[in-house]
């Protein structure tokens, strides 16, 4: 069998149809290679018992423990039977329960003193932790054949505990791994020999054997070091090749022009740019001046002035005879950008119009909800080149939209756009336009090197002068209701001092959102029985309550995604003008909304939002000279992880620190864009948060290798492994960056 195909062998050939089907459906494992890369989550030492005291509720667990007691109880006047088994491990006790016909076999086997591995989902019954109908395997079976097998498999060894599912326990996965382990010898080694030897890595076949069947703890460490490196390295080579390919594309160089639009704009700025803005602008201008497309990620704290940096880049491109397009994720944000850019530019945004500057250009807005006449005019201005700058939503991507000469694409809040949208807009240039991707969600360096690894990174971490500090506090509404009452008093005080406030809720709460009547009733019932399960608080309900109660007499308006765009725009305009005291909104205000007079924000059910999202929302206040206040209202229990998250947000305004906490709590899945791409991440062993040094070193090696041999002609094994990683879906997953 050749070296690649044994890894591509379908599992059903080796394991039988039923097991292979469960593996495919529930664990996304289809081939021998998939199963060999399904690494143990942890290892149990024979005789060392898992702490029963630390079992997580509602999780599928595997424990090694001893039977302390087993008894059959009857119920229903003797018609029903239940077997209750108590396990112990010195740290705690755990109850097992078996019903009906399922009691006979365990009753014979689970005798006091016996030791076994048990797997099941932890639940609570009568205030005691229990596993109902767990599967188990005796580790000291009395049956001679079974005993020999169990002892051979487990005695004196580290037992691998695999990520499992309800339909397939860890030890059944272990048996399946035994069946495919001989194929590990055929592993194609992606590391060039010089790199492997230089860094003293274990050969790949040996690493696979050691990770699945370690004899010692040192085996596990050896294997992990090697397998982590492979994942980081192959991913970084893919990204380095992507960056290299980009440098081979042609692009029009867009160099600044003396006494042009940019100089006129800079001359009328009422403030000086921060050092950070100057530095990042220079990086961008240097990129724009080259004859291959810029691919740059601009990440900046909320309010660090990214829009200003992006606008100056757009003006440079217009000066050089091109057009610039800014893609925003929502209509509210597109309108907001359009408004703030035209205000900043003044008469420079009225090129060709009466009273406009002779050095000016036209700045147009293009969204899905525009009227036909306005839309037709905007499209005409783009195709003739009359409009140098266009700001819009994904309406910009439609086929009808054509440019005279698209030179720069600015994508705001990149994580909201798929690769298809980004590429569709880029394909509208005569040749590939330059690309600037912006995000206000600070990204830890390791994530920038993996998820956004095909982009060069610029960071704005300085706030412009005159920005005010924001005080943040957690309001425990359940334990201390008077704290919530005080929160509304604080909002009233801010309004009396001439300021405005936001109240943010997780849900809209109109009928369209609720399911039909029956489901609504069911919801209410659960909420009464279990407050944890109540639906999240809603904009429309909270706004009504506030108008009638705590904020009676103030102008309270609502803003959410299901309103008509004109209505949304009208509310935002009136709020920006100071005619609305309190805006009760969903997260539509999360990015880009800029109302310097808004000083207070109350976030209801704050524990229902992610860390980065809370940080984004909070960035909407304290944008002027008055200090900001952010109150995080929560009913979560004081000792819960949700409350710990909120306390972390309240404790620091450093977005990079928070993004690290966020990553630690959510782990990689979300951050690496699985949610957006629907593709399982190719990282199984590498944890983006803990392995910064591995990723950085792998990136360095990858860059050197690709620079010397872009097509990897001298590294056929690496090419083979890359081809497997970059099948169609993974290609898209990387592109999502």
XYZ file of C-alpha atoms in Angstrom:
737
model
C 0.000 0.000 0.000
C 1.544 3.364 -0.874
C 2.380 5.876 1.832
C -0.440 8.324 1.254
C -3.290 5.996 0.496
C -3.154 4.107 3.804
C -4.058 7.383 5.522
C -6.860 7.936 2.998
C -8.328 4.464 3.615
C -12.010 4.790 4.694
C -12.563 3.676 8.294
C -15.397 1.334 7.378
C -12.931 -1.007 5.665
C -11.061 -1.543 8.936
C -13.686 -1.005 11.637
C -16.950 -2.179 10.155
C -19.869 -0.070 8.986
C -21.645 0.640 12.277
C -18.605 2.021 14.152
C -17.432 3.965 11.100
C -20.894 5.514 10.722
C -20.922 6.747 14.345
C -17.382 8.113 13.948
C -18.338 9.972 10.770
C -21.615 11.401 12.086
C -20.660 12.294 15.628
C -16.891 12.844 15.595
C -16.326 13.896 11.959
C -13.751 11.112 11.500
C -13.825 9.461 8.063
C -10.390 8.077 7.204
C -7.519 6.277 8.916
C -5.637 9.587 8.918
C -8.549 11.363 10.661
C -8.582 8.757 13.429
C -4.803 8.838 13.883
C -5.089 12.612 14.337
C -7.902 12.208 16.893
C -5.564 12.568 19.862
C -6.306 11.612 23.489
C -7.632 14.525 25.529
C -5.756 13.327 28.617
C -4.299 10.163 30.153
C -5.297 8.207 33.257
C -2.615 6.453 35.219
C -3.476 2.872 36.093
C -4.483 2.805 39.743
C -4.582 6.590 40.022
C -8.252 7.428 40.343
C -9.956 10.429 38.786
C -11.243 12.919 41.305
C -14.973 12.266 41.508
C -15.216 15.476 43.531
C -14.458 17.567 40.418
C -16.912 16.098 37.924
C -18.448 18.739 35.610
C -22.253 18.714 35.386
C -23.859 17.893 32.010
C -20.602 16.670 30.477
C -19.759 13.278 29.078
C -17.013 11.919 31.359
C -14.837 8.852 31.790
C -13.846 7.896 35.340
C -11.806 5.107 36.855
C -13.216 4.191 40.268
C -13.988 1.426 42.734
C -17.396 0.003 43.618
C -18.204 0.750 47.270
C -21.745 -0.551 47.343
C -24.428 -1.984 44.997
C -28.107 -2.641 45.791
C -31.310 -3.380 43.892
C -34.353 -1.305 44.890
C -37.917 -1.857 43.762
C -40.603 0.712 43.036
C -44.168 0.769 41.636
C -45.230 -1.897 44.158
C -42.364 -4.162 43.173
C -43.071 -3.949 39.427
C -40.008 -1.771 38.662
C -36.362 -2.469 39.533
C -33.500 -0.055 39.930
C -29.837 -0.887 40.574
C -27.948 1.781 42.510
C -24.150 1.513 42.626
C -21.957 3.826 44.688
C -18.428 4.502 43.414
C -15.572 5.961 45.407
C -12.072 7.182 44.679
C -10.993 8.766 47.936
C -11.944 12.278 46.778
C -15.684 11.827 46.536
C -18.556 9.497 45.760
C -20.651 9.050 42.659
C -23.915 7.209 42.168
C -24.659 5.018 39.141
C -28.185 4.015 38.341
C -29.495 1.257 36.029
C -33.210 0.551 35.349
C -35.425 -2.291 34.179
C -33.871 -5.163 32.268
C -30.550 -3.325 32.280
C -29.884 -4.162 35.940
C -28.965 -7.862 35.686
C -25.519 -7.791 34.060
C -24.109 -4.884 36.128
C -25.591 -6.434 39.297
C -23.514 -9.558 38.709
C -20.354 -7.678 37.704
C -20.202 -4.492 39.786
C -19.421 -6.093 43.142
C -17.959 -4.075 46.040
C -14.183 -3.762 45.685
C -14.242 -4.104 41.881
C -12.467 -1.427 39.831
C -13.686 -0.322 36.408
C -13.792 2.478 33.873
C -17.203 4.131 33.597
C -18.459 6.578 30.953
C -21.648 8.588 30.893
C -23.183 12.019 31.246
C -23.101 13.591 34.692
C -26.511 14.649 36.002
C -27.965 15.511 39.406
C -30.772 13.582 41.102
C -31.906 14.297 44.662
C -28.939 16.660 45.046
C -26.465 13.869 44.278
C -24.217 13.566 41.213
C -25.067 10.506 39.165
C -24.450 8.685 35.890
C -27.570 7.026 34.507
C -26.958 3.810 32.527
C -23.225 4.393 32.050
C -21.203 2.033 29.901
C -18.307 0.444 31.777
C -15.334 -1.836 31.397
C -13.981 -3.866 34.292
C -10.313 -3.473 34.976
C -10.100 -6.598 37.119
C -12.669 -8.881 35.533
C -13.054 -12.357 37.025
C -13.583 -13.960 33.624
C -10.081 -15.266 32.705
C -9.978 -14.225 29.002
C -11.562 -10.874 29.676
C -9.244 -10.317 32.638
C -6.141 -11.007 30.576
C -7.314 -8.655 27.842
C -8.223 -5.887 30.299
C -5.001 -6.233 32.231
C -2.892 -6.344 29.061
C -4.611 -3.263 27.775
C -4.441 -1.269 30.957
C -2.049 -2.633 33.576
C 0.905 -0.386 34.270
C 0.037 1.861 31.308
C -1.153 5.384 30.792
C -4.765 4.990 29.646
C -5.585 7.386 26.795
C -8.932 9.123 27.341
C -10.260 10.208 23.931
C -12.738 12.972 23.100
C -15.842 10.758 22.953
C -19.561 11.019 22.349
C -22.645 9.399 23.794
C -22.688 6.748 21.073
C -19.014 5.803 21.366
C -16.994 5.630 24.586
C -13.345 6.479 24.972
C -12.204 2.857 25.260
C -14.087 1.826 22.119
C -12.281 4.632 20.310
C -9.034 3.299 21.840
C -9.774 -0.159 20.359
C -10.463 1.406 16.964
C -7.150 3.300 17.191
C -5.397 -0.032 17.896
C -6.782 -1.334 14.611
C -5.395 1.585 12.560
C -2.170 2.198 14.488
C -0.013 0.032 12.155
C -0.766 2.611 9.418
C 1.128 5.242 11.441
C 4.278 3.800 9.837
C 3.047 5.207 6.507
C 2.741 8.793 7.784
C 4.044 11.324 5.271
C 6.443 13.580 7.172
C 5.921 17.225 6.204
C 9.057 18.549 7.943
C 12.189 18.979 5.840
C 14.869 16.643 7.253
C 17.221 19.520 8.127
C 14.508 21.246 10.162
C 13.487 18.043 11.935
C 17.030 17.138 12.870
C 17.995 20.714 13.699
C 15.183 20.973 16.230
C 15.615 17.420 17.503
C 12.050 16.293 16.750
C 10.818 12.694 17.024
C 10.013 11.209 13.555
C 6.290 11.489 12.771
C 5.392 7.727 12.816
C 7.005 7.454 16.242
C 5.194 10.589 17.489
C 1.830 9.091 16.467
C 2.604 5.834 18.286
C 3.741 7.719 21.381
C 0.714 10.010 21.544
C -1.760 7.100 21.306
C 0.130 4.446 23.301
C 2.666 6.178 25.549
C 4.805 4.081 27.868
C 5.920 7.097 29.920
C 4.965 10.724 30.473
C 8.114 11.708 28.540
C 6.622 9.906 25.493
C 3.566 12.150 25.680
C 5.663 15.331 25.873
C 7.842 14.212 22.924
C 4.810 13.423 20.804
C 2.987 16.637 21.658
C 6.012 18.804 20.889
C 6.310 17.187 17.459
C 2.598 17.176 16.569
C 2.065 20.783 17.690
C 4.975 21.871 15.551
C 3.568 20.057 12.486
C 0.208 21.789 12.795
C 1.736 25.221 13.268
C 4.269 24.715 10.494
C 1.907 23.367 7.812
C -0.569 26.191 8.498
C 2.188 28.819 8.385
C 3.566 27.418 5.115
C 0.067 27.660 3.613
C -0.196 31.283 4.776
C 3.347 32.161 3.644
C 2.525 30.789 0.184
C -0.673 32.850 0.154
C 1.319 35.994 1.017
C 3.948 35.125 -1.595
C 1.273 34.599 -4.275
C -0.211 38.006 -3.404
C 3.159 39.677 -3.936
C 3.202 38.216 -7.458
C -0.107 39.881 -8.436
C 0.077 43.180 -10.300
C -1.514 46.306 -8.816
C -1.441 49.996 -9.694
C 0.891 51.874 -7.351
C -1.043 54.731 -5.708
C 1.410 57.354 -4.499
C 0.518 60.554 -2.587
C 0.296 63.685 -4.744
C 1.578 67.043 -3.466
C -1.147 69.676 -2.894
C -3.873 67.156 -3.573
C -6.974 66.097 -1.694
C -5.006 64.551 1.197
C -2.973 67.721 1.833
C -6.134 69.844 1.710
C -7.819 67.477 4.178
C -4.838 67.407 6.581
C -4.662 71.208 6.501
C -8.226 71.553 7.788
C -7.937 68.957 10.604
C -8.618 70.689 13.957
C -6.215 68.322 15.784
C -2.909 66.598 15.210
C -2.748 62.875 14.492
C -1.433 60.618 17.265
C 2.009 59.107 16.906
C 0.306 55.726 16.312
C -1.852 57.126 13.509
C 1.224 58.674 11.843
C 3.166 55.390 12.089
C 0.341 53.209 10.747
C -0.434 55.711 7.958
C 3.192 55.499 6.838
C 3.008 51.660 6.731
C -0.143 51.904 4.607
C 1.232 54.603 2.262
C 4.393 52.518 1.724
C 2.209 49.524 0.772
C 0.015 51.594 -1.560
C 3.112 52.848 -3.397
C 4.140 49.325 -4.490
C 3.057 47.521 -7.637
C 1.541 44.537 -5.898
C -1.634 44.663 -3.797
C -1.474 45.716 -0.161
C -3.013 43.144 2.199
C -3.017 44.761 5.604
C -4.966 44.198 8.819
C -5.466 47.345 10.890
C -6.489 46.474 14.397
C -7.125 49.215 16.854
C -8.742 49.736 20.191
C -12.289 51.055 20.183
C -11.945 54.771 19.454
C -8.258 54.732 18.479
C -8.990 56.540 15.222
C -8.966 53.720 12.648
C -11.549 55.494 10.468
C -9.274 58.546 10.217
C -6.338 56.349 9.106
C -8.545 54.544 6.562
C -9.941 57.829 5.216
C -6.436 59.250 4.646
C -5.550 56.070 2.721
C -8.716 56.473 0.611
C -7.882 60.124 -0.133
C -4.361 59.126 -1.269
C -5.864 56.652 -3.737
C -8.306 59.288 -5.050
C -5.372 61.704 -5.466
C -3.641 59.023 -7.535
C -6.627 58.776 -9.884
C -8.333 55.727 -8.347
C -11.489 55.062 -6.345
C -11.884 53.670 -2.829
C -14.715 51.534 -1.462
C -15.501 50.961 2.206
C -17.535 47.881 3.070
C -19.480 48.032 6.376
C -21.403 45.128 7.954
C -24.702 46.971 8.690
C -26.734 49.818 7.188
C -26.575 51.730 10.475
C -22.783 51.571 10.366
C -22.553 52.397 6.633
C -24.737 55.486 7.181
C -22.725 56.451 10.251
C -19.420 56.170 8.330
C -20.869 58.150 5.425
C -22.075 60.877 7.768
C -18.823 61.136 9.729
C -16.602 61.036 6.608
C -18.587 63.739 4.792
C -18.537 65.854 7.981
C -14.757 65.431 8.376
C -14.168 66.296 4.703
C -16.604 69.229 4.531
C -16.547 70.921 1.101
C -13.880 68.392 -0.022
C -16.685 65.791 -0.141
C -18.687 67.907 -2.603
C -16.506 67.599 -5.700
C -18.316 68.802 -8.823
C -21.090 70.379 -6.769
C -21.877 74.059 -6.294
C -19.796 75.320 -3.358
C -17.647 72.193 -3.448
C -13.859 72.387 -3.504
C -12.097 72.171 -6.844
C -9.799 69.595 -5.240
C -12.790 67.662 -3.845
C -14.445 64.414 -4.843
C -17.909 62.960 -4.429
C -18.561 60.628 -1.454
C -21.560 58.362 -2.113
C -23.528 55.912 0.010
C -24.853 52.642 -1.406
C -27.140 50.399 0.678
C -29.849 47.858 -0.115
C -32.713 50.021 1.129
C -31.960 53.186 -0.891
C -34.652 54.591 -3.166
C -34.350 53.813 -6.891
C -33.396 57.345 -7.993
C -30.667 57.777 -5.348
C -29.349 54.328 -6.128
C -29.251 54.972 -9.872
C -27.334 58.232 -9.312
C -24.824 56.509 -6.972
C -24.186 53.735 -9.537
C -23.696 56.347 -12.268
C -21.222 58.335 -10.116
C -19.194 55.145 -9.563
C -19.002 54.017 -13.180
C -18.058 57.505 -14.457
C -15.490 58.006 -11.705
C -17.286 61.132 -10.457
C -17.418 59.538 -6.970
C -13.935 58.903 -5.598
C -15.232 57.296 -2.398
C -18.178 54.944 -1.870
C -19.345 53.618 1.472
C -21.810 50.766 1.519
C -23.033 47.432 2.781
C -22.848 44.164 0.816
C -25.048 45.982 -1.755
C -21.642 47.120 -3.122
C -20.912 43.542 -4.160
C -23.870 43.128 -6.526
C -23.168 42.588 -10.222
C -24.761 45.917 -11.211
C -22.104 47.866 -9.306
C -19.232 48.895 -11.578
C -16.282 51.153 -10.889
C -14.316 53.476 -13.122
C -11.019 52.422 -11.460
C -11.232 50.695 -8.075
C -7.898 51.135 -6.289
C -8.566 50.370 -2.610
C -11.052 48.246 -0.692
C -11.458 48.942 3.043
C -13.346 46.222 4.915
C -14.664 47.293 8.326
C -15.162 44.645 11.027
C -13.710 41.840 8.927
C -15.092 39.004 11.075
C -18.569 39.806 9.783
C -17.695 39.104 6.152
C -17.033 35.839 4.420
C -14.216 35.398 1.944
C -16.698 35.310 -0.951
C -17.840 38.863 -0.190
C -14.298 40.167 0.147
C -13.232 38.581 -3.135
C -16.341 39.659 -5.010
C -15.566 43.284 -4.233
C -11.872 42.864 -5.050
C -12.741 41.388 -8.436
C -14.344 44.703 -9.465
C -10.930 46.331 -10.015
C -9.269 46.407 -13.462
C -6.449 44.693 -11.615
C -6.441 43.572 -7.966
C -7.086 46.602 -5.730
C -5.199 47.196 -2.475
C -6.973 45.795 0.593
C -7.178 47.226 4.110
C -9.068 45.140 6.667
C -10.072 46.860 9.922
C -11.197 45.402 13.228
C -11.875 46.972 16.603
C -11.827 43.561 18.253
C -8.270 43.362 19.526
C -6.672 40.116 18.443
C -3.936 38.373 20.426
C -0.707 38.127 18.456
C -1.019 34.351 18.033
C -4.475 34.630 16.494
C -3.232 37.383 14.190
C -0.477 34.987 13.083
C -2.901 32.124 12.395
C -6.345 33.428 11.459
C -5.116 36.603 9.772
C -1.768 35.111 8.786
C -2.092 36.140 5.131
C -2.248 39.819 6.108
C 0.459 42.147 7.370
C -0.631 43.611 10.703
C -0.709 47.206 11.949
C -1.833 48.001 15.492
C -3.266 51.287 16.816
C -3.086 51.065 20.578
C -3.021 54.750 21.501
C -6.241 56.646 22.186
C -6.505 60.146 20.682
C -6.092 63.055 23.138
C -9.285 64.191 24.805
C -10.829 60.722 25.133
C -12.224 60.171 28.601
C -11.822 57.223 30.931
C -14.739 54.789 31.269
C -15.681 53.435 34.700
C -17.252 49.946 34.535
C -19.190 48.155 37.287
C -21.080 44.871 37.590
C -24.650 45.304 38.877
C -25.872 42.057 40.531
C -29.596 42.582 39.889
C -30.713 39.380 41.595
C -28.680 39.525 44.815
C -28.965 43.314 45.219
C -32.043 44.752 43.475
C -31.353 48.209 44.995
C -28.156 48.320 42.883
C -30.305 48.186 39.735
C -32.532 50.983 41.062
C -29.370 53.032 41.662
C -28.208 52.283 38.071
C -31.351 53.956 36.680
C -30.804 56.912 39.036
C -27.288 57.283 37.599
C -28.734 57.327 34.057
C -31.174 60.052 35.114
C -28.312 62.071 36.668
C -26.296 61.855 33.424
C -29.296 63.114 31.436
C -29.883 65.955 33.933
C -26.243 66.963 33.385
C -26.976 67.375 29.672
C -25.705 63.943 28.537
C -27.328 60.844 26.969
C -27.368 57.124 27.628
C -27.624 53.742 25.904
C -29.456 50.713 27.296
C -28.498 47.493 25.485
C -30.578 44.278 25.491
C -29.836 40.892 23.888
C -33.230 40.523 22.196
C -35.748 42.643 20.255
C -38.885 41.078 21.721
C -41.462 41.668 18.980
C -44.021 39.011 18.096
C -42.295 37.948 14.900
C -39.412 36.780 16.996
C -41.432 34.698 19.433
C -42.662 31.350 18.247
C -46.389 30.755 17.981
C -48.499 30.983 21.155
C -47.910 27.461 22.458
C -44.157 27.830 22.519
C -44.530 31.207 24.189
C -46.558 29.627 27.010
C -43.991 26.884 27.404
C -41.293 29.537 27.666
C -43.141 31.349 30.446
C -43.582 28.174 32.405
C -39.885 27.318 32.312
C -38.996 30.853 33.283
C -41.121 30.627 36.437
C -39.715 27.220 37.353
C -36.138 28.105 36.535
C -35.086 31.754 36.245
C -31.830 30.627 34.576
C -33.875 29.469 31.595
C -35.902 32.626 31.086
C -35.540 34.243 27.654
C -33.055 37.136 27.496
C -34.401 40.625 28.208
C -35.855 42.442 25.209
C -35.556 45.994 23.866
C -39.284 46.640 23.438
C -40.225 45.374 26.919
C -37.396 47.212 28.726
C -38.121 50.460 26.845
C -41.808 50.266 27.927
C -40.865 49.563 31.547
C -38.407 52.459 31.646
C -40.872 54.924 30.083
C -43.477 53.969 32.666
C -41.141 53.631 35.650
C -37.511 54.455 36.401
C -36.993 56.884 33.491
C -40.498 58.365 33.205
C -40.403 61.889 31.759
C -37.262 61.284 29.666
C -37.272 60.770 25.888
C -36.702 57.021 25.475
C -36.437 55.606 21.912
C -35.658 52.131 20.526
C -33.265 50.952 17.821
C -33.009 47.394 16.458
C -32.292 45.472 13.292
C -35.900 44.834 12.300
C -36.861 48.505 11.988
C -37.200 50.097 8.551
C -33.826 51.611 7.523
C -35.305 55.138 7.305
C -36.691 54.756 10.819
C -33.298 53.558 12.084
C -31.536 56.440 10.420
C -34.046 58.920 11.840
C -33.588 57.607 15.413
C -29.773 57.677 15.073
C -29.851 61.238 13.700
C -32.073 62.454 16.550
C -29.917 60.671 19.124
C -26.766 62.188 17.597
C -28.442 65.616 17.624
C -29.259 65.269 21.331
C -33.065 65.093 20.904
C -33.258 61.600 22.457
C -32.161 61.100 26.082
C -31.988 57.310 26.230
C -31.585 54.876 23.348
C -32.680 51.293 24.124
C -31.007 49.119 21.478
C -29.737 45.700 20.472
C -26.090 45.228 19.482
C -26.717 47.181 16.242
C -24.834 49.951 18.074
C -21.851 47.677 18.739
C -19.489 49.038 16.129
C -18.762 52.456 14.758
C -21.630 54.431 16.309
C -20.148 57.743 17.435
C -22.145 60.080 19.697
C -19.638 61.975 21.889
C -22.408 63.303 24.161
C -23.479 59.775 25.228
C -21.768 59.081 28.551
C -23.644 56.176 30.169
C -24.429 52.640 29.049
C -26.453 50.003 30.886
C -26.080 46.482 29.430
C -28.959 44.224 30.498
C -28.275 40.466 30.858
C -24.631 41.333 30.259
C -23.619 37.706 30.896
C -25.358 36.763 27.619
C -22.702 38.652 25.618
C -19.100 37.665 24.878
C -16.142 39.510 26.393
C -15.087 41.196 23.133
C -18.653 42.215 22.417
C -19.014 43.863 25.841
C -15.759 45.719 25.250
C -17.019 46.899 21.848
C -20.318 48.075 23.296
C -18.609 49.897 26.139
C -16.507 51.762 23.565
C -19.610 53.696 22.512
C -19.416 55.896 25.659
C -16.669 58.219 26.917
C -16.060 59.379 23.332
C -16.168 63.065 24.302
C -14.670 65.169 27.075
C -16.985 63.850 29.844
C -16.090 60.540 31.584
C -17.995 57.403 30.550
C -19.914 54.954 32.746
C -20.721 51.353 31.814
C -22.983 49.231 34.049
C -23.078 45.474 33.429
C -26.383 44.169 34.784
C -26.531 40.438 35.470
C -28.558 37.864 37.378
C -25.757 35.311 37.138
C -24.637 33.711 40.378
C -21.622 35.330 42.040
C -19.477 32.179 41.754
C -20.379 31.457 38.107
C -17.955 31.678 35.135
C -20.335 34.245 33.606
C -19.831 36.588 36.557
C -16.058 36.030 36.441
C -16.177 37.140 32.788
C -18.062 40.314 33.674
C -15.675 41.138 36.521
C -12.769 40.797 34.057
C -14.437 43.269 31.676
C -15.118 45.694 34.543
C -11.515 45.426 35.737
C -9.683 46.526 32.569
C -10.101 48.760 29.535
C -7.246 46.998 27.745
C -8.843 45.258 24.777
C -5.806 43.053 24.139
C -5.898 41.776 27.719
C -9.645 41.091 27.350
C -9.213 39.328 24.018
C -6.774 37.004 25.754
C -9.301 36.267 28.524
C -11.980 35.764 25.878
C -9.774 33.316 24.009
C -8.949 31.394 27.194
C -12.628 31.022 27.959
C -13.948 30.187 24.525
C -10.828 28.285 23.465
C -9.920 28.284 19.802
C -13.070 27.049 18.079
C -14.870 30.364 17.787
C -11.825 32.489 17.381
C -10.436 30.448 14.533
C -13.576 31.102 12.623
C -15.108 27.637 12.706
C -18.470 29.270 13.223
C -18.053 31.345 10.082
C -16.600 28.645 7.894
C -18.452 25.571 9.095
C -15.146 23.734 8.839
C -13.509 21.902 11.678
C -10.246 23.593 12.473
C -7.139 21.731 11.376
C -5.617 22.435 14.774
C -6.063 19.485 17.144
C -2.961 19.615 19.315
C -1.932 23.253 18.986
C -3.729 25.698 21.249
C -3.477 29.152 19.776
C -3.425 30.791 23.166
C -0.704 28.749 24.859
C 1.658 28.040 22.000
C 2.728 31.502 20.909
C 6.424 30.537 20.736
C 5.733 27.473 18.585
C 3.602 29.522 16.174
C 6.148 32.347 15.947
C 9.047 29.928 15.322
C 7.035 27.939 12.762
C 6.124 31.149 10.954
C 9.805 32.133 10.734
C 10.797 28.732 9.288
C 7.837 28.762 6.882
C 8.702 32.216 5.522
C 12.321 31.163 4.888
C 11.287 27.921 3.143
C 8.703 29.604 0.886
C 11.136 32.432 -0.005
C 13.727 29.849 -1.108
C 11.310 27.462 -2.866
C 7.834 29.008 -3.458
C 6.507 25.943 -5.302
C 8.055 23.526 -2.737
C 9.595 21.602 -5.644
C 12.308 20.177 -3.416
C 9.871 19.250 -0.625
C 7.371 16.783 -2.164
C 6.236 15.464 1.273
C 5.371 18.948 2.480
C 3.495 19.551 -0.777
C 1.471 16.351 -0.264
C 0.493 17.267 3.307
C -0.428 20.818 2.246
C -2.654 19.496 -0.526
C -4.515 17.429 2.074
C -4.933 20.440 4.373
C -5.961 22.787 1.601
C -8.814 20.894 0.106
C -11.594 23.170 -1.053
C -13.157 23.802 2.349
C -9.945 24.453 4.251
C -8.844 26.791 1.476
C -11.946 28.842 2.220
C -11.383 28.568 5.944
C -7.919 30.100 5.573
C -9.254 32.733 3.210
C -11.735 33.810 5.836
C -8.797 35.416 7.654
